[in-house]
Coordinates of C-alpha atoms in Angstrom, one line a residue:
Chain R
M1328 CA 134.4 156.0 66.6
D1329 CA 136.4 158.2 64.5
D1330 CA 138.8 155.6 62.2
V1331 CA 141.8 156.7 63.7
K1332 CA 144.4 154.7 65.2
L1333 CA 144.2 155.3 68.6
K1334 CA 147.5 155.8 70.4
K1335 CA 148.5 153.1 73.8
A1336 CA 149.0 153.3 77.3
S1337 CA 153.4 153.1 76.0
E1338 CA 153.3 155.0 73.6
H1339 CA 151.3 157.7 75.3
G1340 CA 154.6 157.8 78.4
I1341 CA 152.0 155.9 80.5
Q1342 CA 153.7 153.9 83.4
P1343 CA 152.0 149.8 84.7
P1344 CA 148.7 151.2 87.2
L1345 CA 149.5 151.7 90.3
A1346 CA 146.2 150.1 92.6
L1347 CA 143.5 147.7 91.0
L1348 CA 139.9 148.4 92.6
A1349 CA 137.8 144.5 91.9
E1350 CA 134.7 143.9 92.5
L1351 CA 134.3 141.0 93.2
S1352 CA 130.5 141.0 93.1
H1353 CA 127.4 143.5 92.2
R1354 CA 124.8 141.2 95.0
C1355 CA 124.1 143.0 97.9
P1356 CA 122.0 143.0 100.9
L1357 CA 122.1 147.2 101.2
Q1358 CA 119.7 149.3 98.6
C1359 CA 121.7 152.7 98.6
P1360 CA 120.1 155.3 96.5
Y1361 CA 123.2 156.4 95.1
C1362 CA 125.5 152.8 94.5
S1363 CA 128.1 153.6 92.2
N1364 CA 127.1 150.1 90.2
P1365 CA 126.0 150.5 87.3
V1366 CA 122.6 149.8 86.8
Q1367 CA 122.0 146.8 85.0
L1368 CA 123.7 144.4 87.4
E1369 CA 125.8 141.3 87.1
K1370 CA 124.0 138.2 88.3
K1371 CA 125.8 135.8 90.4
T1372 CA 126.5 133.8 87.5
G1373 CA 128.0 135.5 86.1
E1374 CA 131.0 136.1 88.3
L1375 CA 134.7 134.9 87.9
T1376 CA 136.1 132.0 89.8
T1377 CA 138.1 131.7 92.6
E1378 CA 140.8 130.5 90.5
E1379 CA 139.9 133.4 87.9
W1380 CA 140.5 135.8 90.7
K1381 CA 144.0 134.5 91.8
S1382 CA 145.1 134.7 88.4
V1383 CA 143.6 138.0 87.7
I1384 CA 145.8 138.9 90.5
D1385 CA 149.1 137.4 90.1
Q1386 CA 149.3 139.2 86.8
A1387 CA 148.6 142.4 88.9
V1388 CA 152.1 142.0 90.4
E1389 CA 153.6 140.1 87.5
I1390 CA 153.1 144.2 86.0
G1391 CA 153.3 145.7 89.6
M1392 CA 150.9 147.1 90.6
H1393 CA 150.1 148.1 94.8
Q1394 CA 147.3 147.6 96.6
I1395 CA 144.0 146.1 95.7
H1396 CA 140.8 147.9 97.2
L1397 CA 138.1 144.5 97.4
S1398 CA 134.8 145.8 96.8
G1399 CA 131.2 145.6 95.3
G1400 CA 128.6 144.8 95.7
E1401 CA 129.1 143.2 99.2
P1402 CA 132.5 141.3 98.3
T1403 CA 131.8 139.8 102.1
V1404 CA 128.9 138.2 100.0
R1405 CA 131.4 135.5 98.6
H1406 CA 132.1 132.6 99.9
D1407 CA 136.9 132.5 98.7
L1408 CA 137.2 136.7 100.5
E1409 CA 138.9 134.9 102.3
D1410 CA 141.1 132.5 100.2
I1411 CA 141.0 135.5 98.0
V1412 CA 142.2 138.4 100.8
G1413 CA 145.4 135.5 101.6
H1414 CA 146.1 135.2 98.3
C1415 CA 146.8 138.5 97.5
T1416 CA 148.7 139.0 100.4
K1417 CA 151.0 135.7 100.0
K1418 CA 151.4 138.0 96.6
G1419 CA 151.9 141.2 98.8
L1420 CA 149.5 143.5 97.1
Y1421 CA 148.5 145.3 99.7
T1422 CA 145.0 144.2 100.5
N1423 CA 142.8 146.4 101.9
L1424 CA 138.4 144.7 102.1
I1425 CA 135.9 148.1 101.7
T1426 CA 132.6 146.2 103.0
S1427 CA 128.9 147.3 104.4
G1428 CA 130.3 145.3 107.4
V1429 CA 126.6 143.5 107.8
L1430 CA 126.7 140.0 107.4
L1431 CA 130.6 139.6 109.3
N1432 CA 131.3 138.5 112.0
P1433 CA 133.9 137.9 114.6
D1434 CA 135.0 134.2 113.6
R1435 CA 135.7 135.6 109.9
L1436 CA 137.5 138.9 110.7
K1437 CA 140.0 137.1 112.8
K1438 CA 140.5 134.9 110.1
L1439 CA 141.1 138.5 107.4
E1440 CA 143.3 139.3 109.7
E1441 CA 145.1 136.2 110.3
L1442 CA 145.4 135.8 106.7
G1443 CA 147.2 139.8 106.0
L1444 CA 144.4 141.6 104.8
E1445 CA 146.5 145.5 105.8
H1446 CA 142.8 147.6 106.2
V1447 CA 139.1 147.8 106.7
Q1448 CA 137.1 150.4 104.7
L1449 CA 133.2 149.8 106.3
S1450 CA 130.4 151.7 104.6
F1451 CA 128.3 154.1 106.9
Q1452 CA 124.2 155.6 106.3
D1453 CA 124.5 158.6 108.2
T1454 CA 125.1 158.4 112.2
E1455 CA 120.9 157.5 113.4
S1456 CA 120.1 154.5 113.0
E1457 CA 116.6 155.3 111.7
N1458 CA 117.7 157.6 108.3
A1459 CA 121.3 155.1 108.8
D1460 CA 118.3 152.2 107.5
R1461 CA 115.8 154.0 105.1
I1462 CA 118.9 156.1 103.1
G1463 CA 120.9 152.3 102.6
G1464 CA 117.0 150.3 102.8
F1465 CA 118.5 147.4 104.9
K1466 CA 116.7 147.3 108.5
G1467 CA 119.6 147.0 111.5
G1468 CA 122.0 147.8 108.9
H1469 CA 123.4 150.5 110.8
E1470 CA 123.4 149.6 114.0
K1471 CA 125.3 147.1 112.9
K1472 CA 127.5 148.7 111.8
L1473 CA 128.6 149.3 115.1
E1474 CA 129.4 146.0 116.1
V1475 CA 131.2 145.2 113.0
A1476 CA 133.3 148.5 113.9
K1477 CA 134.3 147.0 117.0
W1478 CA 135.3 144.0 116.1
V1479 CA 137.7 145.3 113.3
R1480 CA 139.8 147.3 116.3
D1481 CA 139.6 144.6 118.6
V1482 CA 141.6 142.7 115.6
D1483 CA 143.9 145.3 115.3
L1484 CA 142.7 146.1 111.6
P1485 CA 143.2 149.7 110.9
L1486 CA 139.7 151.0 109.9
T1487 CA 138.3 154.0 107.5
C1488 CA 134.6 155.3 107.6
N1489 CA 133.1 156.4 105.0
C1490 CA 130.3 158.5 105.0
V1491 CA 128.6 159.3 102.1
V1492 CA 127.3 162.7 102.1
H1493 CA 124.1 164.8 100.9
R1494 CA 121.3 166.5 101.7
Q1495 CA 119.7 164.1 104.2
N1496 CA 122.3 163.4 106.1
I1497 CA 124.5 166.7 105.8
D1498 CA 123.3 168.0 108.8
N1499 CA 125.1 164.9 111.1
L1500 CA 129.0 166.2 109.8
E1501 CA 129.9 166.7 112.6
N1502 CA 128.6 163.7 114.4
F1503 CA 130.0 162.0 111.5
I1504 CA 133.7 163.0 112.3
Q1505 CA 133.0 161.8 116.0
M1506 CA 131.4 158.2 115.3
A1507 CA 134.9 158.2 113.6
L1508 CA 136.3 159.0 116.4
D1509 CA 133.8 156.8 118.8
L1510 CA 135.2 154.0 117.0
D1511 CA 138.5 154.5 117.3
A1512 CA 139.1 155.2 112.8
E1513 CA 142.9 155.8 111.5
R1514 CA 140.7 157.8 107.9
V1515 CA 137.7 158.5 107.9
E1516 CA 135.8 159.5 104.2
I1517 CA 133.5 161.8 103.7
A1518 CA 132.6 161.8 100.6
Q1519 CA 129.6 164.1 98.3
V1520 CA 127.5 162.0 96.4
Q1521 CA 129.1 162.1 92.7
Y1522 CA 126.1 161.9 90.5
Y1523 CA 126.7 158.8 88.3
G1524 CA 124.3 155.3 87.4
W1525 CA 122.4 155.0 90.4
A1526 CA 122.5 157.9 92.4
L1527 CA 122.0 160.4 88.3
K1528 CA 118.5 159.1 88.6
N1529 CA 118.7 159.6 92.7
R1530 CA 119.3 163.2 92.2
A1531 CA 116.8 165.9 93.9
A1532 CA 116.5 162.9 96.5
F1533 CA 120.5 164.3 97.1
I1534 CA 122.2 167.5 96.3
P1535 CA 122.4 170.1 98.9
T1536 CA 121.9 172.9 98.7
P1537 CA 125.2 175.1 98.1
D1538 CA 124.6 176.8 101.6
Q1539 CA 124.8 173.4 102.7
L1540 CA 127.9 172.5 100.4
D1541 CA 130.0 175.9 101.3
H1542 CA 129.3 175.0 105.5
A1543 CA 130.2 171.5 105.6
T1544 CA 133.5 172.4 104.6
E1545 CA 134.0 174.7 106.7
I1546 CA 133.0 171.8 109.4
V1547 CA 135.8 169.6 107.6
E1548 CA 138.2 172.7 106.9
K1549 CA 138.0 173.2 110.8
A1550 CA 138.7 169.1 112.1
R1551 CA 141.1 169.2 109.6
V1552 CA 142.8 171.4 111.9
D1553 CA 141.5 170.1 115.1
L1554 CA 142.5 166.7 115.1
K1555 CA 145.7 166.9 113.1
G1556 CA 147.6 163.7 113.7
K1557 CA 144.4 161.5 115.8
L1558 CA 141.6 161.2 112.2
V1559 CA 142.8 161.5 108.9
I1560 CA 139.9 163.2 107.5
D1561 CA 139.8 162.9 102.9
Y1562 CA 136.5 164.8 101.6
V1563 CA 135.0 164.8 98.5
I1564 CA 132.7 167.3 97.2
P1565 CA 130.0 167.3 94.6
D1566 CA 132.1 168.3 91.4
Y1567 CA 128.2 170.3 90.3
Y1568 CA 129.1 173.1 92.6
A1569 CA 133.4 173.5 91.7
K1570 CA 135.1 175.9 89.7
H1571 CA 136.5 173.6 88.2
P1572 CA 136.5 169.4 87.5
K1573 CA 137.6 167.2 89.4
N1574 CA 141.0 165.4 87.7
C1575 CA 138.2 162.2 87.2
M1576 CA 140.7 158.6 88.1
G1577 CA 143.9 160.8 87.4
G1578 CA 143.5 161.1 83.9
W1579 CA 141.7 158.6 82.0
G1580 CA 142.9 155.0 82.2
R1581 CA 146.7 157.0 83.5
R1582 CA 146.4 155.1 87.0
F1583 CA 143.8 152.4 88.2
L1584 CA 142.0 149.9 86.8
N1585 CA 138.3 148.5 87.3
M1586 CA 137.1 145.2 87.6
N1587 CA 133.5 144.0 87.9
P1588 CA 132.2 140.9 88.9
K1589 CA 132.2 138.9 85.4
G1590 CA 135.9 140.7 84.7
D1591 CA 135.1 143.0 82.3
V1592 CA 137.7 145.6 82.6
L1593 CA 137.3 149.2 82.8
P1594 CA 138.9 153.0 83.0
C1595 CA 136.1 153.5 86.1
H1596 CA 133.9 151.9 87.7
A1597 CA 131.1 154.3 86.1
A1598 CA 132.7 153.7 82.3
E1599 CA 129.6 151.3 81.5
T1600 CA 128.0 154.3 81.1
I1601 CA 129.0 154.9 78.4
P1602 CA 127.8 153.2 75.8
H1603 CA 130.0 152.8 72.9
L1604 CA 132.6 152.3 75.2
K1605 CA 133.8 147.1 73.6
F1606 CA 135.8 146.4 77.4
D1607 CA 138.4 143.5 77.0
N1608 CA 138.1 140.5 79.5
V1609 CA 139.9 139.2 81.6
R1610 CA 138.9 135.7 80.7
E1611 CA 139.7 136.8 77.4
K1612 CA 143.4 138.6 77.4
S1613 CA 145.7 139.2 80.1
L1614 CA 145.9 142.6 82.1
K1615 CA 148.8 143.2 81.2
W1616 CA 147.9 143.5 77.4
I1617 CA 144.4 145.2 78.6
W1618 CA 146.3 148.4 79.8
E1619 CA 149.0 148.6 76.7
N1620 CA 146.3 148.1 74.1
S1621 CA 142.2 148.0 74.7
E1622 CA 140.3 151.0 72.7
A1623 CA 138.2 151.5 76.0
F1624 CA 142.0 153.0 77.6
N1625 CA 142.7 154.3 74.8
I1626 CA 140.1 156.2 73.0
Y1627 CA 140.0 159.2 75.9
R1628 CA 144.2 159.1 77.4
G1629 CA 146.0 162.0 77.1
T1630 CA 144.7 164.9 74.7
D1631 CA 144.4 164.1 71.2
W1632 CA 140.5 163.3 72.0
M1633 CA 139.6 166.7 73.7
P1634 CA 137.8 169.2 72.0
D1635 CA 137.6 172.9 73.0
P1636 CA 137.5 174.1 75.8
C1637 CA 139.6 171.2 76.7
K1638 CA 141.7 171.0 73.6
T1639 CA 143.3 174.4 74.4
C1640 CA 143.2 174.9 77.8
D1641 CA 145.8 175.3 80.1
R1642 CA 144.4 172.8 82.6
K1643 CA 144.7 170.3 80.3
E1644 CA 146.4 167.9 81.9
I1645 CA 145.8 169.0 85.3
D1646 CA 142.2 167.7 84.8
W1647 CA 141.8 165.7 81.8
G1648 CA 138.5 167.5 81.2
G1649 CA 137.2 166.5 84.4
C1650 CA 134.5 162.9 83.8
R1651 CA 134.6 161.1 80.9
C1652 CA 131.0 159.9 82.3
Q1653 CA 129.0 162.8 83.8
A1654 CA 129.9 164.4 80.1
M1655 CA 128.3 161.3 79.1
A1656 CA 125.5 161.5 81.1
L1657 CA 124.6 165.5 81.5
T1658 CA 125.7 165.9 78.1
G1659 CA 124.7 162.7 75.4
D1660 CA 128.7 162.5 75.0
A1661 CA 131.7 162.2 76.9
K1662 CA 134.6 163.6 74.6
N1663 CA 133.1 166.9 76.2
T1664 CA 133.9 168.5 78.5
D1665 CA 132.7 168.0 81.6
P1666 CA 129.8 170.0 82.7
A1667 CA 131.2 170.1 86.3
C1668 CA 133.5 172.3 84.7
S1669 CA 132.5 176.6 84.5
L1670 CA 133.9 176.7 81.0
S1671 CA 132.3 174.4 79.5
P1672 CA 129.2 175.7 77.8
L1673 CA 126.6 173.9 79.5
H1674 CA 127.8 174.5 83.9
Q1675 CA 125.6 177.0 84.1
E1676 CA 122.6 175.2 83.2
I1677 CA 123.8 172.3 85.0
F1678 CA 124.6 173.8 88.6
S1679 CA 121.5 176.2 88.2
M1680 CA 118.8 172.6 88.0
A1681 CA 120.8 171.1 91.1
A1682 CA 120.5 173.6 92.5
D1683 CA 116.5 174.2 92.4
E1684 CA 116.4 170.6 92.6
A1685 CA 118.2 171.2 95.7
K1686 CA 115.3 173.5 97.0
R1687 CA 112.7 171.4 96.2
P1688 CA 111.5 169.1 98.3
P1689 CA 113.3 166.1 98.4
P1690 CA 111.2 162.5 95.7
E1691 CA 110.9 159.0 97.3
F1692 CA 114.5 157.1 96.5
I1693 CA 115.0 154.9 93.8
Y1694 CA 116.3 151.9 95.4
R1695 CA 119.3 149.7 93.8
R1696 CA 117.7 147.0 93.3
Y1697 CA 118.1 144.1 90.2
G1698 CA 115.8 144.8 86.9
V1699 CA 114.7 148.2 88.6
R1700 CA 112.4 149.9 85.3
F1701 CA 113.6 153.5 85.1
N1702 CA 110.2 155.2 84.1
S1703 CA 111.4 159.1 83.6
P1704 CA 115.6 158.4 81.8
T1705 CA 117.6 160.8 83.3
Chain M
M355 CA 145.5 156.9 115.7
T356 CA 148.0 158.5 119.0
D357 CA 149.0 161.7 120.1
I358 CA 151.8 164.4 117.6
L359 CA 155.0 162.1 117.7
K360 CA 157.9 164.6 118.8
I361 CA 161.2 162.6 117.1
N362 CA 164.7 162.7 119.3
E363 CA 167.4 160.5 119.6
S364 CA 166.6 157.6 122.1
I365 CA 162.6 156.5 120.1
V366 CA 162.7 153.9 118.5
P367 CA 161.0 154.1 115.3
K368 CA 158.7 151.3 113.8
F369 CA 155.7 151.4 110.9
P370 CA 152.5 151.3 111.8
K371 CA 150.3 148.0 110.9
H372 CA 148.8 149.5 108.7
V373 CA 151.8 150.6 107.0
R374 CA 154.2 148.6 104.5
F375 CA 157.2 149.6 103.0
R376 CA 158.1 147.0 100.1
F377 CA 160.5 146.8 96.9
N378 CA 157.7 146.7 94.0
K379 CA 160.6 143.7 92.0
P380 CA 159.3 144.9 87.9
R381 CA 158.5 149.0 89.0
K382 CA 162.5 148.8 90.8
E383 CA 161.0 150.9 93.3
W384 CA 161.1 151.0 97.4
V385 CA 157.5 152.7 98.2
I386 CA 155.1 153.6 101.0
L387 CA 152.1 152.2 101.6
A388 CA 148.6 153.4 103.2
P389 CA 145.2 152.6 103.1
E390 CA 144.5 155.0 99.9
R391 CA 148.5 156.5 100.7
L392 CA 151.1 155.3 98.1
V393 CA 154.8 157.6 98.6
K394 CA 157.4 157.0 96.3
M395 CA 160.9 156.8 98.8
D396 CA 163.7 158.7 97.5
P397 CA 167.8 156.9 97.6
I398 CA 168.5 158.3 101.0
A399 CA 165.2 157.4 102.7
V400 CA 165.1 154.4 101.1
E401 CA 168.9 153.8 103.7
I402 CA 167.2 155.1 106.8
L403 CA 163.4 153.1 106.6
Q404 CA 165.4 150.1 105.8
L405 CA 166.6 150.0 109.3
V406 CA 163.7 150.4 110.7
D407 CA 163.4 147.5 112.4
G408 CA 161.2 148.2 116.0
E409 CA 164.8 147.7 118.0
K410 CA 166.8 150.0 117.2
T411 CA 166.9 152.8 118.4
V412 CA 166.9 156.7 115.7
K413 CA 170.8 157.0 117.5
I414 CA 171.7 153.5 116.8
I415 CA 170.4 154.0 112.9
A416 CA 171.8 157.6 112.6
N417 CA 175.1 155.0 114.3
E418 CA 175.4 152.5 111.3
L419 CA 174.5 154.5 107.7
S420 CA 177.4 157.6 109.5
K421 CA 179.9 154.3 109.1
K422 CA 177.8 152.5 105.8
F423 CA 178.5 156.0 104.6
N424 CA 181.6 157.9 106.8
A425 CA 179.6 161.0 107.3
P426 CA 179.9 162.8 110.5
L427 CA 177.2 161.4 112.2
E428 CA 175.4 164.6 113.9
T429 CA 174.6 165.2 109.8
I430 CA 173.6 162.0 109.7
L431 CA 171.4 162.2 112.6
D432 CA 169.5 165.7 113.0
D433 CA 168.5 164.1 108.6
V434 CA 166.8 160.8 110.0
I435 CA 165.7 162.6 112.9
E436 CA 163.5 165.1 110.3
M437 CA 162.8 162.8 107.4
L438 CA 161.5 160.4 110.7
Q439 CA 159.5 163.5 111.8
D440 CA 157.8 164.0 108.1
L441 CA 156.6 160.8 108.1
S442 CA 154.9 161.0 111.6
D443 CA 153.3 163.5 110.4
K444 CA 152.2 161.9 107.9
G445 CA 151.0 159.2 110.2
F446 CA 153.5 156.5 108.5
I447 CA 155.3 156.2 111.1
E448 CA 155.1 155.5 115.2
E449 CA 156.7 155.3 118.2
N450 CA 157.5 152.1 119.8
G451 CA 156.9 151.1 123.2

């Protein structure tokens, strides 16, 4: 990077972060080919200890954070999950568990509920077993998840169904919404695959056609009206087909922190795909220091770093230039305008390439596993 | 979730189990927290919500505020109903019972 002094969080007028996404472990029994974890997965031996997580939680509360999302990988692989949840709730963080569910049992859920866990997000790969288990790479997973959803509601924990949709399950969208209703969920997240890391390597297997996407959007909009007051529906479209890029993370280093299993503090879960970023670690620095000073945060804060067309765009403080990781993945430079933006010089080319992939038969999945070798770089 | 709730003066409002109304000390602000939601509350809303305990009716809440701020009950009652209805529509308030 250039030898320019970067402005710190406070010099941008940025408040302390609101929420922490805590990746407790990258270990997971599922192998979803769109996993949001980095391609280089962290091993168990590198993971933060219980005491280290407790210290992070204390620091998060001290700087005024409101919420923690306990995620992974699969957070329930950690035998100290109960300790961590108990510590979060005792300190007053709103505590949310994001899980595949397949390792849970009724006793453990009851215990987590007693410890004050406030909400469970359960992932679903499809609405019927055969395809769901094929996508997740875990036999019997779907049936187990349906059972887990029931256990969650049995202990009166609120439930969100997390549904990642793509060309190989998007025709079941109405069934996803019905499933959430049948499972007595408060909320359903319908999220189109976002193309970083594993998902980018599998893009041709996942990207829907524009027609499929339009149809899905119609279904969601109708369901939102029909189910108002009964089911909250959050919807994330694949930004390849959007006019404006998504305002990723509410702007780089403006609202959220992500921590990986070994304690690196990241501006978002995909930030490790930007090779020149150097992350600070909670084993060496405090969370407060990192939010204020970490170069990995300050480098893309505000608007000073932006080139054209972002620099002169009247949406620059709305979109914040879109997604840095997507710019990196698709243009080779994280500073470039996110190609999802229609003003990006690469937008048309990438849009056509994706639309073309969507028309061809889907290739085999590259499953998320430790130590996968990739033949063709994207 | 239940069907759409219509707030009136005899309803006993409460926060659903997954909704927390909390004071964040470092930030010195009251917020409503729910899954993936965080809403800052203005001072009037805070006065009202501090009285939501799953026991008081809307009318009792309005009465207490009317005394505390020495203001006409009818005006306060309208404000309380309007605010609680808005929060109920967003899933942050439900009826106890």
